[in-house]
């Protein structure tokens, strides 16, 4: 979602000790994790499913997908409900929820404050300098593609 002057908005969250961001256009809503049903023989990164207003949401532990250390405290955990499908393409919208350790808020940033990532990671799009902090901005499409391809190979 580009604003004035190339400004974009990001949901900012923590995974372990690092701060990450994801473009807000890919996040439909942020919810509290509800009663989860564990799935037998599910891939290591799928924590289970939950019911969200009558729809099943697959809960994916983003720390496990990115191979970063998880915060042992679960009291601040949130679920980012992702926009992963299009209602106009004739297919039912897929519900995927990314579990994060803590949501810190929304950040507006423009291209001046960010730089393309030199980090050798297929899912990091860019890095934003915000004060004395570095925010690793994830490429939402690549993260969702990675989850989809992992699920297909784990079946």
mmCIF file of C-alpha atoms in Angstrom:
data_model
loop_
_atom_site.group_PDB
_atom_site.id
_atom_site.type_symbol
_atom_site.label_atom_id
_atom_site.label_comp_id
_atom_site.label_asym_id
_atom_site.label_seq_id
_atom_site.Cartn_x
_atom_site.Cartn_y
_atom_site.Cartn_z
ATOM 1 C CA UNK A 1 0.000 0.000 0.000
ATOM 2 C CA UNK A 2 1.950 2.971 -1.264
ATOM 3 C CA UNK A 3 1.135 6.318 0.226
ATOM 4 C CA UNK A 4 2.293 9.787 -0.657
ATOM 5 C CA UNK A 5 5.851 10.077 -1.936
ATOM 6 C CA UNK A 6 6.456 6.334 -2.172
ATOM 7 C CA UNK A 7 5.548 5.843 1.472
ATOM 8 C CA UNK A 8 4.494 2.334 2.470
ATOM 9 C CA UNK A 9 3.057 0.906 5.673
ATOM 10 C CA UNK A 10 4.410 -2.147 7.442
ATOM 11 C CA UNK A 11 3.203 -4.275 10.337
ATOM 12 C CA UNK A 12 6.236 -4.434 12.644
ATOM 13 C CA UNK A 13 6.730 -7.488 14.846
ATOM 14 C CA UNK A 14 9.308 -9.425 16.837
ATOM 15 C CA UNK A 15 10.558 -12.934 16.286
ATOM 16 C CA UNK A 16 13.087 -13.822 18.954
ATOM 17 C CA UNK A 17 15.450 -10.859 19.301
ATOM 18 C CA UNK A 18 14.944 -9.484 15.779
ATOM 19 C CA UNK A 19 12.424 -6.971 14.469
ATOM 20 C CA UNK A 20 10.658 -7.749 11.206
ATOM 21 C CA UNK A 21 8.151 -6.005 9.017
ATOM 22 C CA UNK A 22 5.691 -7.089 6.369
ATOM 23 C CA UNK A 23 3.804 -4.835 3.983
ATOM 24 C CA UNK A 24 0.400 -4.102 5.449
ATOM 25 C CA UNK A 25 -1.349 -4.821 2.145
ATOM 26 C CA UNK A 26 -0.716 -8.540 2.713
ATOM 27 C CA UNK A 27 -2.122 -8.586 6.255
ATOM 28 C CA UNK A 28 -5.900 -8.705 6.554
ATOM 29 C CA UNK A 29 -5.978 -8.504 10.352
ATOM 30 C CA UNK A 30 -4.074 -9.220 13.546
ATOM 31 C CA UNK A 31 -5.764 -11.499 16.085
ATOM 32 C CA UNK A 32 -5.064 -13.191 19.379
ATOM 33 C CA UNK A 33 -4.254 -16.882 19.033
ATOM 34 C CA UNK A 34 -7.376 -18.801 19.980
ATOM 35 C CA UNK A 35 -7.910 -22.391 20.957
ATOM 36 C CA UNK A 36 -5.849 -24.313 18.484
ATOM 37 C CA UNK A 37 -6.391 -27.836 17.220
ATOM 38 C CA UNK A 38 -3.114 -29.667 16.696
ATOM 39 C CA UNK A 39 -2.939 -31.653 13.484
ATOM 40 C CA UNK A 40 -1.384 -35.117 13.565
ATOM 41 C CA UNK A 41 1.649 -35.540 11.323
ATOM 42 C CA UNK A 42 1.612 -31.860 10.358
ATOM 43 C CA UNK A 43 4.846 -30.246 9.129
ATOM 44 C CA UNK A 44 7.108 -28.944 11.924
ATOM 45 C CA UNK A 45 6.165 -25.316 11.254
ATOM 46 C CA UNK A 46 2.368 -25.845 11.349
ATOM 47 C CA UNK A 47 1.156 -25.438 14.928
ATOM 48 C CA UNK A 48 -2.406 -26.385 14.046
ATOM 49 C CA UNK A 49 -5.654 -24.784 12.951
ATOM 50 C CA UNK A 50 -8.058 -22.404 14.641
ATOM 51 C CA UNK A 51 -11.601 -21.302 13.955
ATOM 52 C CA UNK A 52 -11.886 -17.617 13.080
ATOM 53 C CA UNK A 53 -15.504 -16.553 12.616
ATOM 54 C CA UNK A 54 -16.427 -19.862 10.991
ATOM 55 C CA UNK A 55 -13.325 -20.210 8.802
ATOM 56 C CA UNK A 56 -10.421 -22.541 9.477
ATOM 57 C CA UNK A 57 -7.057 -20.808 9.621
ATOM 58 C CA UNK A 58 -3.829 -22.802 9.277
ATOM 59 C CA UNK A 59 -1.411 -21.492 11.916
ATOM 60 C CA UNK A 60 2.186 -21.324 10.730
ATOM 61 C CA UNK A 61 4.989 -20.596 13.190
ATOM 62 C CA UNK A 62 7.004 -17.965 11.318
ATOM 63 C CA UNK A 63 10.048 -18.468 13.575
ATOM 64 C CA UNK A 64 10.294 -22.062 12.386
ATOM 65 C CA UNK A 65 9.915 -21.124 8.711
ATOM 66 C CA UNK A 66 12.664 -18.492 9.003
ATOM 67 C CA UNK A 67 14.800 -20.693 11.260
ATOM 68 C CA UNK A 68 15.130 -18.086 14.019
ATOM 69 C CA UNK A 69 14.998 -18.687 17.746
ATOM 70 C CA UNK A 70 11.510 -18.499 19.222
ATOM 71 C CA UNK A 71 10.642 -16.400 22.246
ATOM 72 C CA UNK A 72 9.802 -18.823 25.047
ATOM 73 C CA UNK A 73 7.091 -16.490 26.385
ATOM 74 C CA UNK A 74 3.782 -16.914 24.596
ATOM 75 C CA UNK A 75 1.837 -14.188 26.419
ATOM 76 C CA UNK A 76 2.342 -11.558 23.684
ATOM 77 C CA UNK A 77 1.973 -13.852 20.677
ATOM 78 C CA UNK A 78 -0.245 -12.680 17.829
ATOM 79 C CA UNK A 79 -1.470 -14.147 14.559
ATOM 80 C CA UNK A 80 -1.184 -12.187 11.319
ATOM 81 C CA UNK A 81 -4.084 -13.312 9.116
ATOM 82 C CA UNK A 82 -2.695 -13.073 5.615
ATOM 83 C CA UNK A 83 -4.370 -12.185 2.341
ATOM 84 C CA UNK A 84 -3.276 -15.241 0.398
ATOM 85 C CA UNK A 85 -5.883 -15.552 -2.312
ATOM 86 C CA UNK A 86 -8.069 -13.483 -4.523
ATOM 87 C CA UNK A 87 -11.828 -13.590 -4.320
ATOM 88 C CA UNK A 88 -12.025 -12.673 -8.005
ATOM 89 C CA UNK A 89 -10.142 -15.655 -9.419
ATOM 90 C CA UNK A 90 -12.885 -18.200 -8.807
ATOM 91 C CA UNK A 91 -10.991 -19.917 -6.013
ATOM 92 C CA UNK A 92 -11.839 -19.817 -2.351
ATOM 93 C CA UNK A 93 -9.546 -17.559 -0.371
ATOM 94 C CA UNK A 94 -7.024 -19.551 1.617
ATOM 95 C CA UNK A 95 -6.703 -18.661 5.285
ATOM 96 C CA UNK A 96 -3.150 -18.665 6.618
ATOM 97 C CA UNK A 97 -2.121 -17.187 9.945
ATOM 98 C CA UNK A 98 1.504 -16.377 10.727
ATOM 99 C CA UNK A 99 2.323 -16.693 14.422
ATOM 100 C CA UNK A 100 4.705 -13.984 15.649
ATOM 101 C CA UNK A 101 6.137 -13.350 19.117
ATOM 102 C CA UNK A 102 4.852 -9.786 19.484
ATOM 103 C CA UNK A 103 3.308 -7.100 17.258
ATOM 104 C CA UNK A 104 4.969 -3.727 17.819
ATOM 105 C CA UNK A 105 2.732 -1.594 15.611
ATOM 106 C CA UNK A 106 2.515 -0.050 12.161
ATOM 107 C CA UNK A 107 5.417 1.845 10.600
ATOM 108 C CA UNK A 108 5.252 4.254 7.686
ATOM 109 C CA UNK A 109 8.471 4.344 5.715
ATOM 110 C CA UNK A 110 9.524 5.664 2.344
ATOM 111 C CA UNK A 111 12.142 4.439 -0.064
ATOM 112 C CA UNK A 112 14.689 6.909 1.351
ATOM 113 C CA UNK A 113 14.633 5.115 4.711
ATOM 114 C CA UNK A 114 15.052 1.658 3.217
ATOM 115 C CA UNK A 115 17.670 -0.107 1.199
ATOM 116 C CA UNK A 116 17.630 -3.294 -0.795
ATOM 117 C CA UNK A 117 18.850 -6.132 1.308
ATOM 118 C CA UNK A 118 22.296 -7.514 0.663
ATOM 119 C CA UNK A 119 21.352 -10.275 3.074
ATOM 120 C CA UNK A 120 21.538 -13.660 1.348
ATOM 121 C CA UNK A 121 17.971 -14.608 2.177
ATOM 122 C CA UNK A 122 15.275 -15.495 -0.289
ATOM 123 C CA UNK A 123 12.548 -13.942 1.877
ATOM 124 C CA UNK A 124 14.085 -10.617 3.015
ATOM 125 C CA UNK A 125 13.057 -7.822 0.644
ATOM 126 C CA UNK A 126 14.798 -4.854 2.247
ATOM 127 C CA UNK A 127 16.061 -3.374 5.483
ATOM 128 C CA UNK A 128 14.597 -0.239 7.040
ATOM 129 C CA UNK A 129 16.602 1.921 9.423
ATOM 130 C CA UNK A 130 14.243 3.276 12.068
ATOM 131 C CA UNK A 131 16.116 5.271 14.687
ATOM 132 C CA UNK A 132 18.776 2.941 16.040
ATOM 133 C CA UNK A 133 16.907 -0.193 14.956
ATOM 134 C CA UNK A 134 17.129 -2.250 11.793
ATOM 135 C CA UNK A 135 13.886 -3.779 10.573
ATOM 136 C CA UNK A 136 14.094 -6.762 8.244
ATOM 137 C CA UNK A 137 11.210 -6.436 5.796
ATOM 138 C CA UNK A 138 9.915 -9.762 4.566
ATOM 139 C CA UNK A 139 8.710 -10.297 1.027
ATOM 140 C CA UNK A 140 5.217 -11.584 1.864
ATOM 141 C CA UNK A 141 4.739 -13.324 -1.477
ATOM 142 C CA UNK A 142 7.993 -15.233 -1.126
ATOM 143 C CA UNK A 143 7.190 -16.216 2.476
ATOM 144 C CA UNK A 144 3.762 -17.503 1.434
ATOM 145 C CA UNK A 145 5.258 -19.284 -1.595
ATOM 146 C CA UNK A 146 7.844 -20.899 0.687
ATOM 147 C CA UNK A 147 5.109 -22.080 3.052
ATOM 148 C CA UNK A 148 3.101 -23.436 0.108
ATOM 149 C CA UNK A 149 6.060 -25.283 -1.372
ATOM 150 C CA UNK A 150 7.035 -26.680 2.041
ATOM 151 C CA UNK A 151 3.480 -27.947 2.560
ATOM 152 C CA UNK A 152 3.477 -29.606 -0.864
ATOM 153 C CA UNK A 153 6.740 -31.437 -0.159
ATOM 154 C CA UNK A 154 5.639 -32.477 3.344
ATOM 155 C CA UNK A 155 2.398 -34.119 2.212
#
